[in-house]
């Protein structure tokens, strides 16, 4: 039998991604985990209507030198989805659950990748534990009212008046056409988008009871907006190293929400990319190198 060939650039080490579940506050929280246990931690926080599935291609590109953790919030992905009448589907609760999971995993300091819903979850974590945040990567995640444009008008109406009429008007946001729209709108070359993405998300949205979970969360998103000044004060006071990679054609979180970060984080690196909401799906080849370079300079140079 021949001896194993020595490792070389032609035979790179391919990181193993583990798929785990922890019970946190009585609910199953699924998470993807990869990379050396003693490496700097990078936490990836997903948006609506997806899950840690959105990071499936990014994780192996970081896990050779970072300890990567990507949870699914309850009601999303492979985490538990208790009935909405028996469980608080709120962003405050999500932040507490992610906080408890990270404590259990021994993540005392970490960089955050925040996207869409991940932004208020991550920024609530930052308010709780500002000393734990080593860096921010922001991808189409809002912290400024300038970023809440026309798309948000029906949602704002629901915040102001939580009537059944206003609630039901938002049902369109969990329809298959809307889920597909979030992936393909603003994308120049749709052939770069895997159609399994929106089919995967829609299958989970279509689970019995999940529509009410999502409608509860649309309403609770309104609790994040009053916290925007606190998020911004955190940016100014702590100046976390920040990389902003933003799909400039996003109809949901448009580029108007990206520029204001520079008011409070003048040293942030801003890259507006020619894509839409789920920028990782067609711009991974751009985002991953930017992110690795940023994290290497920020987390490995100290």
mmCIF file with all atom_site columns, N, CA and C in Angstrom, residues 45-46 73 90-92 94-96 98-99 112 114 116-126 224 231:
data_model
loop_
_atom_site.group_PDB
_atom_site.id
_atom_site.type_symbol
_atom_site.label_atom_id
_atom_site.label_alt_id
_atom_site.label_comp_id
_atom_site.label_asym_id
_atom_site.label_entity_id
_atom_site.label_seq_id
_atom_site.pdbx_PDB_ins_code
_atom_site.Cartn_x
_atom_site.Cartn_y
_atom_site.Cartn_z
_atom_site.occupancy
_atom_site.B_iso_or_equiv
_atom_site.pdbx_formal_charge
_atom_site.auth_seq_id
_atom_site.auth_comp_id
_atom_site.auth_asym_id
_atom_site.auth_atom_id
_atom_site.pdbx_PDB_model_num
ATOM 1  N N  . UNK A 1 45  ? -25.750 35.537 11.261 1.00 0.00 ? 45  UNK A N  1
ATOM 2  C CA . UNK A 1 45  ? -27.155 35.685 11.639 1.00 0.00 ? 45  UNK A CA 1
ATOM 3  C C  . UNK A 1 45  ? -27.993 35.942 10.394 1.00 0.00 ? 45  UNK A C  1
ATOM 4  N N  . UNK A 1 46  ? -28.917 35.046 10.126 1.00 0.00 ? 46  UNK A N  1
ATOM 5  C CA . UNK A 1 46  ? -29.653 35.034 8.861  1.00 0.00 ? 46  UNK A CA 1
ATOM 6  C C  . UNK A 1 46  ? -30.832 35.987 8.853  1.00 0.00 ? 46  UNK A C  1
ATOM 7  N N  . UNK A 1 73  ? -33.111 30.726 13.848 1.00 0.00 ? 73  UNK A N  1
ATOM 8  C CA . UNK A 1 73  ? -34.051 31.182 14.870 1.00 0.00 ? 73  UNK A CA 1
ATOM 9  C C  . UNK A 1 73  ? -35.244 30.223 14.928 1.00 0.00 ? 73  UNK A C  1
ATOM 10 N N  . UNK A 1 90  ? -40.356 37.127 19.049 1.00 0.00 ? 90  UNK A N  1
ATOM 11 C CA . UNK A 1 90  ? -39.940 38.523 19.082 1.00 0.00 ? 90  UNK A CA 1
ATOM 12 C C  . UNK A 1 90  ? -38.435 38.602 18.864 1.00 0.00 ? 90  UNK A C  1
ATOM 13 N N  . UNK A 1 91  ? -37.993 39.758 18.432 1.00 0.00 ? 91  UNK A N  1
ATOM 14 C CA . UNK A 1 91  ? -36.564 39.945 18.207 1.00 0.00 ? 91  UNK A CA 1
ATOM 15 C C  . UNK A 1 91  ? -35.791 39.982 19.521 1.00 0.00 ? 91  UNK A C  1
ATOM 16 N N  . UNK A 1 92  ? -36.427 40.487 20.571 1.00 0.00 ? 92  UNK A N  1
ATOM 17 C CA . UNK A 1 92  ? -35.780 40.453 21.887 1.00 0.00 ? 92  UNK A CA 1
ATOM 18 C C  . UNK A 1 92  ? -35.553 39.009 22.328 1.00 0.00 ? 92  UNK A C  1
ATOM 19 N N  . UNK A 1 94  ? -35.340 36.344 20.355 1.00 0.00 ? 94  UNK A N  1
ATOM 20 C CA . UNK A 1 94  ? -34.311 35.763 19.489 1.00 0.00 ? 94  UNK A CA 1
ATOM 21 C C  . UNK A 1 94  ? -32.912 36.144 19.973 1.00 0.00 ? 94  UNK A C  1
ATOM 22 N N  . UNK A 1 95  ? -32.737 37.405 20.328 1.00 0.00 ? 95  UNK A N  1
ATOM 23 C CA . UNK A 1 95  ? -31.417 37.839 20.806 1.00 0.00 ? 95  UNK A CA 1
ATOM 24 C C  . UNK A 1 95  ? -31.045 37.083 22.080 1.00 0.00 ? 95  UNK A C  1
ATOM 25 N N  . UNK A 1 96  ? -32.009 36.894 22.980 1.00 0.00 ? 96  UNK A N  1
ATOM 26 C CA . UNK A 1 96  ? -31.734 36.157 24.214 1.00 0.00 ? 96  UNK A CA 1
ATOM 27 C C  . UNK A 1 96  ? -31.365 34.705 23.919 1.00 0.00 ? 96  UNK A C  1
ATOM 28 N N  . UNK A 1 98  ? -30.069 33.432 21.072 1.00 0.00 ? 98  UNK A N  1
ATOM 29 C CA . UNK A 1 98  ? -28.737 33.368 20.462 1.00 0.00 ? 98  UNK A CA 1
ATOM 30 C C  . UNK A 1 98  ? -27.662 33.622 21.509 1.00 0.00 ? 98  UNK A C  1
ATOM 31 N N  . UNK A 1 99  ? -27.918 34.565 22.402 1.00 0.00 ? 99  UNK A N  1
ATOM 32 C CA . UNK A 1 99  ? -26.981 34.860 23.487 1.00 0.00 ? 99  UNK A CA 1
ATOM 33 C C  . UNK A 1 99  ? -26.745 33.617 24.343 1.00 0.00 ? 99  UNK A C  1
ATOM 34 N N  . UNK A 1 112 ? -19.731 39.488 14.150 1.00 0.00 ? 112 UNK A N  1
ATOM 35 C CA . UNK A 1 112 ? -21.093 39.228 13.711 1.00 0.00 ? 112 UNK A CA 1
ATOM 36 C C  . UNK A 1 112 ? -21.245 39.540 12.227 1.00 0.00 ? 112 UNK A C  1
ATOM 37 N N  . UNK A 1 114 ? -24.374 40.211 9.985  1.00 0.00 ? 114 UNK A N  1
ATOM 38 C CA . UNK A 1 114 ? -25.802 40.452 10.173 1.00 0.00 ? 114 UNK A CA 1
ATOM 39 C C  . UNK A 1 114 ? -26.443 40.777 8.835  1.00 0.00 ? 114 UNK A C  1
ATOM 40 N N  . UNK A 1 116 ? -30.504 41.355 7.142  1.00 0.00 ? 116 UNK A N  1
ATOM 41 C CA . UNK A 1 116 ? -31.952 41.411 7.270  1.00 0.00 ? 116 UNK A CA 1
ATOM 42 C C  . UNK A 1 116 ? -32.342 41.273 8.744  1.00 0.00 ? 116 UNK A C  1
ATOM 43 N N  . UNK A 1 117 ? -33.118 40.252 9.120  1.00 0.00 ? 117 UNK A N  1
ATOM 44 C CA . UNK A 1 117 ? -33.506 40.065 10.517 1.00 0.00 ? 117 UNK A CA 1
ATOM 45 C C  . UNK A 1 117 ? -32.287 39.914 11.424 1.00 0.00 ? 117 UNK A C  1
ATOM 46 N N  . UNK A 1 118 ? -31.188 39.445 10.874 1.00 0.00 ? 118 UNK A N  1
ATOM 47 C CA . UNK A 1 118 ? -29.985 39.282 11.675 1.00 0.00 ? 118 UNK A CA 1
ATOM 48 C C  . UNK A 1 118 ? -29.455 40.579 12.236 1.00 0.00 ? 118 UNK A C  1
ATOM 49 N N  . UNK A 1 119 ? -29.772 41.708 11.587 1.00 0.00 ? 119 UNK A N  1
ATOM 50 C CA . UNK A 1 119 ? -29.264 42.993 12.076 1.00 0.00 ? 119 UNK A CA 1
ATOM 51 C C  . UNK A 1 119 ? -29.864 43.343 13.444 1.00 0.00 ? 119 UNK A C  1
ATOM 52 N N  . UNK A 1 120 ? -31.194 43.392 13.594 1.00 0.00 ? 120 UNK A N  1
ATOM 53 C CA . UNK A 1 120 ? -31.702 43.710 14.937 1.00 0.00 ? 120 UNK A CA 1
ATOM 54 C C  . UNK A 1 120 ? -31.380 42.650 15.979 1.00 0.00 ? 120 UNK A C  1
ATOM 55 N N  . UNK A 1 121 ? -31.287 41.379 15.562 1.00 0.00 ? 121 UNK A N  1
ATOM 56 C CA . UNK A 1 121 ? -30.872 40.358 16.524 1.00 0.00 ? 121 UNK A CA 1
ATOM 57 C C  . UNK A 1 121 ? -29.434 40.629 16.970 1.00 0.00 ? 121 UNK A C  1
ATOM 58 N N  . UNK A 1 122 ? -28.538 40.859 16.011 1.00 0.00 ? 122 UNK A N  1
ATOM 59 C CA . UNK A 1 122 ? -27.141 41.100 16.328 1.00 0.00 ? 122 UNK A CA 1
ATOM 60 C C  . UNK A 1 122 ? -26.918 42.389 17.094 1.00 0.00 ? 122 UNK A C  1
ATOM 61 N N  . UNK A 1 123 ? -27.616 43.441 16.715 1.00 0.00 ? 123 UNK A N  1
ATOM 62 C CA . UNK A 1 123 ? -27.406 44.714 17.399 1.00 0.00 ? 123 UNK A CA 1
ATOM 63 C C  . UNK A 1 123 ? -27.990 44.691 18.812 1.00 0.00 ? 123 UNK A C  1
ATOM 64 N N  . UNK A 1 124 ? -29.041 43.920 19.029 1.00 0.00 ? 124 UNK A N  1
ATOM 65 C CA . UNK A 1 124 ? -29.525 43.735 20.401 1.00 0.00 ? 124 UNK A CA 1
ATOM 66 C C  . UNK A 1 124 ? -28.470 42.994 21.232 1.00 0.00 ? 124 UNK A C  1
ATOM 67 N N  . UNK A 1 125 ? -27.793 42.017 20.626 1.00 0.00 ? 125 UNK A N  1
ATOM 68 C CA . UNK A 1 125 ? -26.680 41.358 21.315 1.00 0.00 ? 125 UNK A CA 1
ATOM 69 C C  . UNK A 1 125 ? -25.589 42.359 21.650 1.00 0.00 ? 125 UNK A C  1
ATOM 70 N N  . UNK A 1 126 ? -25.294 43.247 20.714 1.00 0.00 ? 126 UNK A N  1
ATOM 71 C CA . UNK A 1 126 ? -24.240 44.241 20.935 1.00 0.00 ? 126 UNK A CA 1
ATOM 72 C C  . UNK A 1 126 ? -24.601 45.189 22.077 1.00 0.00 ? 126 UNK A C  1
ATOM 73 N N  . UNK A 1 224 ? -37.999 47.193 16.765 1.00 0.00 ? 224 UNK A N  1
ATOM 74 C CA . UNK A 1 224 ? -36.593 47.470 16.498 1.00 0.00 ? 224 UNK A CA 1
ATOM 75 C C  . UNK A 1 224 ? -36.347 48.937 16.171 1.00 0.00 ? 224 UNK A C  1
ATOM 76 N N  . UNK A 1 231 ? -28.778 51.638 18.763 1.00 0.00 ? 231 UNK A N  1
ATOM 77 C CA . UNK A 1 231 ? -27.815 50.947 17.907 1.00 0.00 ? 231 UNK A CA 1
ATOM 78 C C  . UNK A 1 231 ? -26.748 51.926 17.413 1.00 0.00 ? 231 UNK A C  1
#
